[in-house]
mmCIF file of N, CA, C and O in Angstrom:
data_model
loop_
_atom_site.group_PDB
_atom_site.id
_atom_site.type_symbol
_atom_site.label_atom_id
_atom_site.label_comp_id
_atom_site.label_asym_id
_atom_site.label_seq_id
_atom_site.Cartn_x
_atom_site.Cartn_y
_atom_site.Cartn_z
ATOM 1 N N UNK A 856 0.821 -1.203 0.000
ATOM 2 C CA UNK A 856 0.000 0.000 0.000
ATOM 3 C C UNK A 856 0.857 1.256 0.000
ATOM 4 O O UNK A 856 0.637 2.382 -0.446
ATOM 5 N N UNK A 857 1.832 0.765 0.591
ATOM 6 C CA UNK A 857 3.114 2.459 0.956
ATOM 7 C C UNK A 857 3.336 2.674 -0.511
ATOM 8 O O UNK A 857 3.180 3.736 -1.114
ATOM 9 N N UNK A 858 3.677 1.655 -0.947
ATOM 10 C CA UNK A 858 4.663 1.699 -2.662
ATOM 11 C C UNK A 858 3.674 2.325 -3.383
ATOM 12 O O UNK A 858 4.022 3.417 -3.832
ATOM 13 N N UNK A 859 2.472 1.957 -3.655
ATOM 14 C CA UNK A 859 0.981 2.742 -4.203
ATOM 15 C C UNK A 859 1.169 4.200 -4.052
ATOM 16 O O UNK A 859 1.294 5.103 -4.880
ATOM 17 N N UNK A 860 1.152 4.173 -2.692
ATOM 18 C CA UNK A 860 0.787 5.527 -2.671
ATOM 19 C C UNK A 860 2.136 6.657 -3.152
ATOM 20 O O UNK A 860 2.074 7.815 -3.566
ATOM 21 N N UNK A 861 3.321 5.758 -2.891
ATOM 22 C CA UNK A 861 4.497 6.766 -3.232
ATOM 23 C C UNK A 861 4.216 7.084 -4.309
ATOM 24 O O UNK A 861 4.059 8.286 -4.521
ATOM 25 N N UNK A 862 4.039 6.079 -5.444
ATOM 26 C CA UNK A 862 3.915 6.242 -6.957
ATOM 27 C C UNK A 862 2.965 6.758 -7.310
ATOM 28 O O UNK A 862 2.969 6.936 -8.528
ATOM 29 N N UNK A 863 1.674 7.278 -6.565
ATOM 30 C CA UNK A 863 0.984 7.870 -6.838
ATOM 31 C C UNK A 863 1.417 9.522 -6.796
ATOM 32 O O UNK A 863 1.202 10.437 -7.592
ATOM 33 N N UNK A 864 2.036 9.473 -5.662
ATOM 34 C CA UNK A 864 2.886 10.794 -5.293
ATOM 35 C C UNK A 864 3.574 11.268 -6.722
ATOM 36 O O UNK A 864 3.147 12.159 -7.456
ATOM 37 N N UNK A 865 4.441 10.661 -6.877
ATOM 38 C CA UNK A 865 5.435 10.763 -7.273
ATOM 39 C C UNK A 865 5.049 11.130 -8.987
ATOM 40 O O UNK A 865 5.641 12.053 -9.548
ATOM 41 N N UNK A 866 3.899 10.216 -9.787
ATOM 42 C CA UNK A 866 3.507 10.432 -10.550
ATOM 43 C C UNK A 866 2.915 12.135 -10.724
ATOM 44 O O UNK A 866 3.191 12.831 -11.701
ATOM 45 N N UNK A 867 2.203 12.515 -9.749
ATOM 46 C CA UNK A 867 1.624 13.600 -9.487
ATOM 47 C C UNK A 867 2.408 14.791 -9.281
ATOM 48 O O UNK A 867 1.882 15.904 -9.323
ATOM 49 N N UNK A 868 3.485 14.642 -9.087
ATOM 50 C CA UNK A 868 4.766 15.835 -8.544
ATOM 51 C C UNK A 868 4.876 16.088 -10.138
ATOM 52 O O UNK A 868 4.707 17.244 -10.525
ATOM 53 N N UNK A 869 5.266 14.631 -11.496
ATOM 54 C CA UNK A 869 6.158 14.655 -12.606
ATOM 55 C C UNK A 869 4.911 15.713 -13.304
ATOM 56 O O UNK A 869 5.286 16.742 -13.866
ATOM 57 N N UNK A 870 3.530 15.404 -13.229
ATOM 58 C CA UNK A 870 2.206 16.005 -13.502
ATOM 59 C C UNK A 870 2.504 18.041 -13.640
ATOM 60 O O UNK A 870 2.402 18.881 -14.534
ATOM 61 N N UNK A 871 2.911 18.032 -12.117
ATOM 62 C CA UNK A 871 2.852 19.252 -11.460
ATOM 63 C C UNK A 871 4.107 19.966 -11.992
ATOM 64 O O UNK A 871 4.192 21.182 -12.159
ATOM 65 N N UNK A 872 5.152 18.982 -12.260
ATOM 66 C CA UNK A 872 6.459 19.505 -12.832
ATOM 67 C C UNK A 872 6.358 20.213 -14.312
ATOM 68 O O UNK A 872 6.986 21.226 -14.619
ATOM 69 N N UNK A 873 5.480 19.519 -15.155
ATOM 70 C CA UNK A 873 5.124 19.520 -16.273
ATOM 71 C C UNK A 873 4.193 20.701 -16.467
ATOM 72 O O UNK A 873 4.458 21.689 -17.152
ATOM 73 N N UNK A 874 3.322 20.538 -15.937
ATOM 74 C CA UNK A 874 1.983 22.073 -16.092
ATOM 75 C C UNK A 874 2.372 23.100 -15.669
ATOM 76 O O UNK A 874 1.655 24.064 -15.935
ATOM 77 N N UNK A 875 3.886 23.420 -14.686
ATOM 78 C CA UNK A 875 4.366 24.861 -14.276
ATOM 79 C C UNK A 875 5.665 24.295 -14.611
ATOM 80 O O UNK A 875 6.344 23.894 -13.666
ATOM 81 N N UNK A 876 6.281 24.160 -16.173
ATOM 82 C CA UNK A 876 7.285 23.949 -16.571
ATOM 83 C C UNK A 876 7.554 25.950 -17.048
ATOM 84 O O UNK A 876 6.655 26.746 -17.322
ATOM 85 N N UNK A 877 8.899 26.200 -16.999
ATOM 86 C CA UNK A 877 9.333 27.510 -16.910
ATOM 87 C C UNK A 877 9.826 27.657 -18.759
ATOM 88 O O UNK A 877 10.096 28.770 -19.209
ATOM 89 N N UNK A 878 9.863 26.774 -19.389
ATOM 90 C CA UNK A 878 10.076 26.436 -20.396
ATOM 91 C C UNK A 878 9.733 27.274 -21.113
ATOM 92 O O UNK A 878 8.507 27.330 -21.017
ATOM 93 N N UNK A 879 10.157 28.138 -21.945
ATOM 94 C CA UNK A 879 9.065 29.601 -22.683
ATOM 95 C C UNK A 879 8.712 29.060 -23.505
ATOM 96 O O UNK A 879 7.597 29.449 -23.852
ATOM 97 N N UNK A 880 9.388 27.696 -24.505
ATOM 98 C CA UNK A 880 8.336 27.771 -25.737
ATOM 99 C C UNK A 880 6.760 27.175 -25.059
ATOM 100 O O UNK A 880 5.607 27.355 -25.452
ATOM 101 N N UNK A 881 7.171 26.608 -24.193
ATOM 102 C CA UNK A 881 5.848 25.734 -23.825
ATOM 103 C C UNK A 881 4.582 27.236 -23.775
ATOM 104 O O UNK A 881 3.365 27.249 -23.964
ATOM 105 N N UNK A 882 4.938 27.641 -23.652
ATOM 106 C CA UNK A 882 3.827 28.428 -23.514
ATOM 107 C C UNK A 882 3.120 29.505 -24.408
ATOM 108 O O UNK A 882 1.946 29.855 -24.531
ATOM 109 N N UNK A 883 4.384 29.917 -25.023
ATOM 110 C CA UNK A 883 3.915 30.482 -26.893
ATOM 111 C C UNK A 883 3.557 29.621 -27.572
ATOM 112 O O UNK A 883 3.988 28.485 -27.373
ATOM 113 N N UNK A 884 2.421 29.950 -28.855
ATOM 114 C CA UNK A 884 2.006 29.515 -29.752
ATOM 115 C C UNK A 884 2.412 29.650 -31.110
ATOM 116 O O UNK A 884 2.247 28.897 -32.069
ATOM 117 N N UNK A 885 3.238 31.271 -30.959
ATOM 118 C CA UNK A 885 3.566 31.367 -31.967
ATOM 119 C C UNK A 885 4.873 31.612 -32.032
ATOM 120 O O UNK A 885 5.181 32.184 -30.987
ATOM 121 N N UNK A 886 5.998 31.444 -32.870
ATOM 122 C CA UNK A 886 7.700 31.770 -32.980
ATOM 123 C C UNK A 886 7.766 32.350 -33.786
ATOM 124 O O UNK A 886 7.090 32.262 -34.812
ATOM 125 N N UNK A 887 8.919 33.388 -33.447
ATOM 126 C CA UNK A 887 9.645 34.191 -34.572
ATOM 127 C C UNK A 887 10.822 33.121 -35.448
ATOM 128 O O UNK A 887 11.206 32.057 -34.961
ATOM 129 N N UNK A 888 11.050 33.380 -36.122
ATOM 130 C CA UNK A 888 12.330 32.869 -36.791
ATOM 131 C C UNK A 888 13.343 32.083 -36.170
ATOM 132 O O UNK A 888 13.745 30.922 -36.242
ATOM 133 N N UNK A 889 13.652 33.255 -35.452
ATOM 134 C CA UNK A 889 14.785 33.151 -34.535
ATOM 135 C C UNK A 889 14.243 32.062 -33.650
ATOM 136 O O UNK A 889 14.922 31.040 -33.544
ATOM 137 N N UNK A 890 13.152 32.152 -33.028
ATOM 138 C CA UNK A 890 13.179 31.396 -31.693
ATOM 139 C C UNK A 890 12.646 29.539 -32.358
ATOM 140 O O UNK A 890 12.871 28.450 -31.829
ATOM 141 N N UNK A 891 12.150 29.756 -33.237
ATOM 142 C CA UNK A 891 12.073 28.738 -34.425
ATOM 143 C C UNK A 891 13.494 28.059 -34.740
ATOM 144 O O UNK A 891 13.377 26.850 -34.536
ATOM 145 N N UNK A 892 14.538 28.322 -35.079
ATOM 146 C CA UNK A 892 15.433 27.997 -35.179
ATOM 147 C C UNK A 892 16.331 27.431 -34.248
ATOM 148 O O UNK A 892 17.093 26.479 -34.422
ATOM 149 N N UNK A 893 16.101 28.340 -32.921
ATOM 150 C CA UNK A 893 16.525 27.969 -31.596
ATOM 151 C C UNK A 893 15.662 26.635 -31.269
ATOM 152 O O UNK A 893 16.256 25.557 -31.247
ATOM 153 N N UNK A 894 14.578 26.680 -31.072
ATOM 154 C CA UNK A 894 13.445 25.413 -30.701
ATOM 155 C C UNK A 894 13.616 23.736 -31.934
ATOM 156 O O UNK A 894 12.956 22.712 -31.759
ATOM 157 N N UNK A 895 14.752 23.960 -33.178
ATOM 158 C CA UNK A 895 14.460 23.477 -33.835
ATOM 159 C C UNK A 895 16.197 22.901 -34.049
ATOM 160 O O UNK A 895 16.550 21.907 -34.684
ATOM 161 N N UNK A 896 17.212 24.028 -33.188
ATOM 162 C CA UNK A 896 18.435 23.835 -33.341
ATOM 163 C C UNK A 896 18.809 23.753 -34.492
ATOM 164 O O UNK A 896 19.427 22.736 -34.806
ATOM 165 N N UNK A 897 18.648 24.427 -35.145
ATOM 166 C CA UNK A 897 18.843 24.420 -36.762
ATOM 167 C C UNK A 897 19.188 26.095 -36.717
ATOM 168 O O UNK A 897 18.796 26.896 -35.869
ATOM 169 N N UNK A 898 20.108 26.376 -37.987
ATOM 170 C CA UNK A 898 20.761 28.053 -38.847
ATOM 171 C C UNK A 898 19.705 28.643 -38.650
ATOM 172 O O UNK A 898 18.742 27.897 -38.826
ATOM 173 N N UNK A 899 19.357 29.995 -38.264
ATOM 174 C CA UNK A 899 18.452 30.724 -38.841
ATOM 175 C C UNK A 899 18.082 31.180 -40.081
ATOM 176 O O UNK A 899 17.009 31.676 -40.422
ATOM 177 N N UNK A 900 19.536 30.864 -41.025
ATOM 178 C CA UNK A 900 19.138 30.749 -42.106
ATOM 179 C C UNK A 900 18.424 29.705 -43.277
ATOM 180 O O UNK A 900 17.819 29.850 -44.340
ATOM 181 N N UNK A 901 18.815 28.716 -42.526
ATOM 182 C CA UNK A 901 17.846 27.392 -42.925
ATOM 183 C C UNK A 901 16.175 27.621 -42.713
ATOM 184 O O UNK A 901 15.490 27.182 -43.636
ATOM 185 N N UNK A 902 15.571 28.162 -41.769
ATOM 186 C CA UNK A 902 14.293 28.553 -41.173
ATOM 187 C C UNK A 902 14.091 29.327 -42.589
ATOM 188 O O UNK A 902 13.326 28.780 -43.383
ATOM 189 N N UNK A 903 14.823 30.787 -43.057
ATOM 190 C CA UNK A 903 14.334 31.405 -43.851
ATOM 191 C C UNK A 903 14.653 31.129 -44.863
ATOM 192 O O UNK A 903 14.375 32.002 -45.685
ATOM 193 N N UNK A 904 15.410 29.808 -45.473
ATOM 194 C CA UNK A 904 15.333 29.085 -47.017
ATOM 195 C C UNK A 904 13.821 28.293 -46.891
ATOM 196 O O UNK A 904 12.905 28.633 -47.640
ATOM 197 N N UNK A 905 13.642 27.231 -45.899
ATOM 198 C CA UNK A 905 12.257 27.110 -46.072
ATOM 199 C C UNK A 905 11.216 27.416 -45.792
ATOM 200 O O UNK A 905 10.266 26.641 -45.678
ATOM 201 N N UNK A 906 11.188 29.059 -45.564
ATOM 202 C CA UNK A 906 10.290 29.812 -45.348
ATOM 203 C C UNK A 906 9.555 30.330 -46.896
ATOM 204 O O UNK A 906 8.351 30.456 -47.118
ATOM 205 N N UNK A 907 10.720 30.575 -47.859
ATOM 206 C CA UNK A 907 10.606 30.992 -49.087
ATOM 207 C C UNK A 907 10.412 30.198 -50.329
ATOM 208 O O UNK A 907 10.119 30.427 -51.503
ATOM 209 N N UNK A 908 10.776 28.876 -49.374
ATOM 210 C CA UNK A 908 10.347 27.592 -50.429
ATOM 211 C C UNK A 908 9.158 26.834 -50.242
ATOM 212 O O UNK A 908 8.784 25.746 -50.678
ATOM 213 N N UNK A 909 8.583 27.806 -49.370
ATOM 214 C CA UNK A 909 7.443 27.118 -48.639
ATOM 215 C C UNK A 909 7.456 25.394 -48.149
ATOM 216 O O UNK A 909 6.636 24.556 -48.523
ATOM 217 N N UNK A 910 8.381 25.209 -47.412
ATOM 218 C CA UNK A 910 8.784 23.840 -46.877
ATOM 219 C C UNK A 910 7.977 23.976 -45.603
ATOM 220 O O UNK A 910 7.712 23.013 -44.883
ATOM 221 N N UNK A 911 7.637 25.100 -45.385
ATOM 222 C CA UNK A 911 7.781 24.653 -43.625
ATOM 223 C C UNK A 911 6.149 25.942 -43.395
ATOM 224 O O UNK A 911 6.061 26.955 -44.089
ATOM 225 N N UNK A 912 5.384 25.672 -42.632
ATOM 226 C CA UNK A 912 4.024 26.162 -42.501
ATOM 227 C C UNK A 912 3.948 27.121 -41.281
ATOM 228 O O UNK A 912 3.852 26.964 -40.064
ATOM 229 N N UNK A 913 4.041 28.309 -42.224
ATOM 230 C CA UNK A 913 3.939 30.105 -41.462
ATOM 231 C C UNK A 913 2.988 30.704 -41.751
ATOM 232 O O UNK A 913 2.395 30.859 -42.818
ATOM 233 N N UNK A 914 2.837 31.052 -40.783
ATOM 234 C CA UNK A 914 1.703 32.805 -40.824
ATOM 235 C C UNK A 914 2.637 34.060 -40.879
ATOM 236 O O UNK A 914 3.688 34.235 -40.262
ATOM 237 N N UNK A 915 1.814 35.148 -42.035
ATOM 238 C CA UNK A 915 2.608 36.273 -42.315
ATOM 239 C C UNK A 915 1.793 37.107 -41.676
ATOM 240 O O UNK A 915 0.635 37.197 -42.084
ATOM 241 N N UNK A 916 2.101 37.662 -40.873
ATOM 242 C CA UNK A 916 1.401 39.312 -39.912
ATOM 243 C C UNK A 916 2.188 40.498 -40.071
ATOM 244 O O UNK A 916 3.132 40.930 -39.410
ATOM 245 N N UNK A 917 1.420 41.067 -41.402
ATOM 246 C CA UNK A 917 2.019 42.464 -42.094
ATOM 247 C C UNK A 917 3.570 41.865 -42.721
ATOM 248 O O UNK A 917 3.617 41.007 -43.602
ATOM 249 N N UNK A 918 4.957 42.570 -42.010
ATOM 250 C CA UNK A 918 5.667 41.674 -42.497
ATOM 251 C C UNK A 918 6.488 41.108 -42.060
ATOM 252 O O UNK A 918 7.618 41.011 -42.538
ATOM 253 N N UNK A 919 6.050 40.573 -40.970
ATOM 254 C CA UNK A 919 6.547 39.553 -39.950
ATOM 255 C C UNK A 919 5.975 37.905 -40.263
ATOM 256 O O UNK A 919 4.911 37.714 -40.852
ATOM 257 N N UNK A 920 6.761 36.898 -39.824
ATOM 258 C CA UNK A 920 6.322 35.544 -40.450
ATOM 259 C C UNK A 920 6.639 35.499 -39.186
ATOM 260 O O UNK A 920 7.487 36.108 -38.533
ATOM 261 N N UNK A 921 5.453 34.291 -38.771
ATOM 262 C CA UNK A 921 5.542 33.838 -37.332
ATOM 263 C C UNK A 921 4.904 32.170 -37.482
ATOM 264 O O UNK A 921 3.791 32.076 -38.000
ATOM 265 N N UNK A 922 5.452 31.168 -37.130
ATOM 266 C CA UNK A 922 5.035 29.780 -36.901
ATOM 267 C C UNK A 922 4.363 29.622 -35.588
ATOM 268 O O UNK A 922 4.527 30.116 -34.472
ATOM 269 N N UNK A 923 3.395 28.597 -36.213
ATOM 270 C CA UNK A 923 2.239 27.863 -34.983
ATOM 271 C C UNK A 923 3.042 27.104 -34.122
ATOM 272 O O UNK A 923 4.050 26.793 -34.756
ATOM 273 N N UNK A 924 3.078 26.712 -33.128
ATOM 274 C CA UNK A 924 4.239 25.501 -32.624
ATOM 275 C C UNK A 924 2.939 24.366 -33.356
ATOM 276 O O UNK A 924 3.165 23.993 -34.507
ATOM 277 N N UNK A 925 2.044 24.019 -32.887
ATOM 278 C CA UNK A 925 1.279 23.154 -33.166
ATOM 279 C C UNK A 925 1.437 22.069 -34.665
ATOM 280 O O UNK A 925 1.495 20.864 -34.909
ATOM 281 N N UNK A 926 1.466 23.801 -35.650
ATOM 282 C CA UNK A 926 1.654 23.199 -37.035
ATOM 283 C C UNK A 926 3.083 22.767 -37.316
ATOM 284 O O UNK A 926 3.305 21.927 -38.188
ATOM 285 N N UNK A 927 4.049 23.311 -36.609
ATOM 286 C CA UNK A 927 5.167 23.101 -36.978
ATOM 287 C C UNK A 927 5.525 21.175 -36.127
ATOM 288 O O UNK A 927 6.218 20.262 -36.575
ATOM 289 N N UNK A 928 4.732 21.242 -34.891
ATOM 290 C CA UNK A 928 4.817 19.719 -34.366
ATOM 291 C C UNK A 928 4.022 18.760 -35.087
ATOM 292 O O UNK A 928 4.295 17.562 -35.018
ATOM 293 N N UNK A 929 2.908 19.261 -35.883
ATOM 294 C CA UNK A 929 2.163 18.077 -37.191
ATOM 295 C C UNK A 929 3.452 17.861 -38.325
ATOM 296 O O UNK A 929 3.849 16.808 -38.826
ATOM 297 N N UNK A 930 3.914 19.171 -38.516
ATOM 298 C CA UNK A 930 4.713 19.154 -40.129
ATOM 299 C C UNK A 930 5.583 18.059 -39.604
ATOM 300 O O UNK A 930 5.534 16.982 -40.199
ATOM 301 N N UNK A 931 6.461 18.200 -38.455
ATOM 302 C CA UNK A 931 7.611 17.571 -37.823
ATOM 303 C C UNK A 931 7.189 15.974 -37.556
ATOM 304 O O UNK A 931 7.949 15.015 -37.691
ATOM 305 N N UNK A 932 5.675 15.925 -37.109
ATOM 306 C CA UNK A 932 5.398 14.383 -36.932
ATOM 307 C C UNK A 932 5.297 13.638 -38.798
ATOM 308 O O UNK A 932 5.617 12.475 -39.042
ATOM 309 N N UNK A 933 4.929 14.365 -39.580
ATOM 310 C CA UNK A 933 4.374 14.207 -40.989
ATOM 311 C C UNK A 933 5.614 14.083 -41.273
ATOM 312 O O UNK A 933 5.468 13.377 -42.272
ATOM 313 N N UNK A 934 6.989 14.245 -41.158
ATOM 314 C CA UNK A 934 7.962 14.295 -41.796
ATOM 315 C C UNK A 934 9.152 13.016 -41.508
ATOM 316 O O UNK A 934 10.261 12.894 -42.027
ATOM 317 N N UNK A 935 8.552 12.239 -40.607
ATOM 318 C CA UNK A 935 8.981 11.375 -40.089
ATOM 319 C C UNK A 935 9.150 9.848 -40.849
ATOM 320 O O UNK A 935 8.301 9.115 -41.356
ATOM 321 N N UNK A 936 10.676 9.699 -40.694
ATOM 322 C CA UNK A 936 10.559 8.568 -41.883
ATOM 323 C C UNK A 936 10.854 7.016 -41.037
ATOM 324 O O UNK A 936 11.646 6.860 -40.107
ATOM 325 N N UNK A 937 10.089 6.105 -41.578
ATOM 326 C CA UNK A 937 10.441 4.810 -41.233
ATOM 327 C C UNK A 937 11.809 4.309 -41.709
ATOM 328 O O UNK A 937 11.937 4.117 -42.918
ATOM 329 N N UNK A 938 12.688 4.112 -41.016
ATOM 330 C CA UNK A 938 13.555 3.305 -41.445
ATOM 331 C C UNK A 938 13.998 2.245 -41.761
ATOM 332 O O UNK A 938 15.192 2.012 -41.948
ATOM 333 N N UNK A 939 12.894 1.295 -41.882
ATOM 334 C CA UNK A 939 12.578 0.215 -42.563
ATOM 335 C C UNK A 939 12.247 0.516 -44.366
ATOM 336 O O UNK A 939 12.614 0.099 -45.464
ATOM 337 N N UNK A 940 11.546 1.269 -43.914
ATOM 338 C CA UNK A 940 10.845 1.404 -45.639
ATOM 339 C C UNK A 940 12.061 2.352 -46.269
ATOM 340 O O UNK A 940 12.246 2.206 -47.477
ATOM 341 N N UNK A 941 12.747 3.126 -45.704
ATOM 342 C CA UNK A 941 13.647 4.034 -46.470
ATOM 343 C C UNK A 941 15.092 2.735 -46.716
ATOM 344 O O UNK A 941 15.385 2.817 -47.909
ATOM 345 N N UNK A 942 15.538 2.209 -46.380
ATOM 346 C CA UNK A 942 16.323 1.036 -46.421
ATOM 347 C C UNK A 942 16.090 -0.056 -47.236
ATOM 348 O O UNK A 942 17.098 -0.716 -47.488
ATOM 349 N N UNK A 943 14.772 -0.537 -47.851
ATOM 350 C CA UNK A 943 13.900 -1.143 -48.204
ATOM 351 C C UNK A 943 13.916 -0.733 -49.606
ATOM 352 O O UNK A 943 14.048 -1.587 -50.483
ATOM 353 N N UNK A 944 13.779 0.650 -49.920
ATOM 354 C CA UNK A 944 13.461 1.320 -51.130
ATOM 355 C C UNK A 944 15.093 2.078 -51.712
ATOM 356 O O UNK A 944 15.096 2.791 -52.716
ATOM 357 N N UNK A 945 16.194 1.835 -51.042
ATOM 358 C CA UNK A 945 17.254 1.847 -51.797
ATOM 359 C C UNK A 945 18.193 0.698 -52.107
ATOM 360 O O UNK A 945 18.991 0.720 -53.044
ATOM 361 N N UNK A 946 18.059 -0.200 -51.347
ATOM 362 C CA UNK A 946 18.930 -0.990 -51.711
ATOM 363 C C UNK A 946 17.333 -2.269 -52.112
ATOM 364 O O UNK A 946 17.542 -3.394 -52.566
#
């Protein structure tokens, strides 16, 4: 019953850790370039090659381009390759 309840604890702290995470992107919706690049560890100039090649899914506000995190975590799940099938289809 002790072990229960620790892990119940304990589960609930990781909960509490998570919902008042200090984390800034967690809490914007939208990124500049820059902070896009930072969140993505990638050139800032890479961000603005596929900004212009339309690779990568932005909103333009006047003339500022700003990314969804949301859309940018679909594009990022959508972009995801099996490595079975990519191994599969070259050799």
């Amino acid at each position: 019953m002790k072990d229960t309840a620790k892990s119940a604890y304990v589960h609930i702290k990781k909960i509490k850790e998570v919902s008042t995470d200090e984390n800034p992107f967690r809490r914007k919706h939208y990124f500049s370039p820059k902070e896009l690049a930072e969140y993505l560890s990638l050139p800032l100039n890479t961000i603005y090659a596929w900004t212009s090649q339309r690779k990568v899914p932005y909103r333009k506000i006047g003339r500022l381009i700003r990314f969804n995190i949301l859309e940018i975590e679909e594009w990022l799940h959508n972009k995801k390759i099996d490595a079975r099938e990519y191994w599969a289809k070259r050799y």
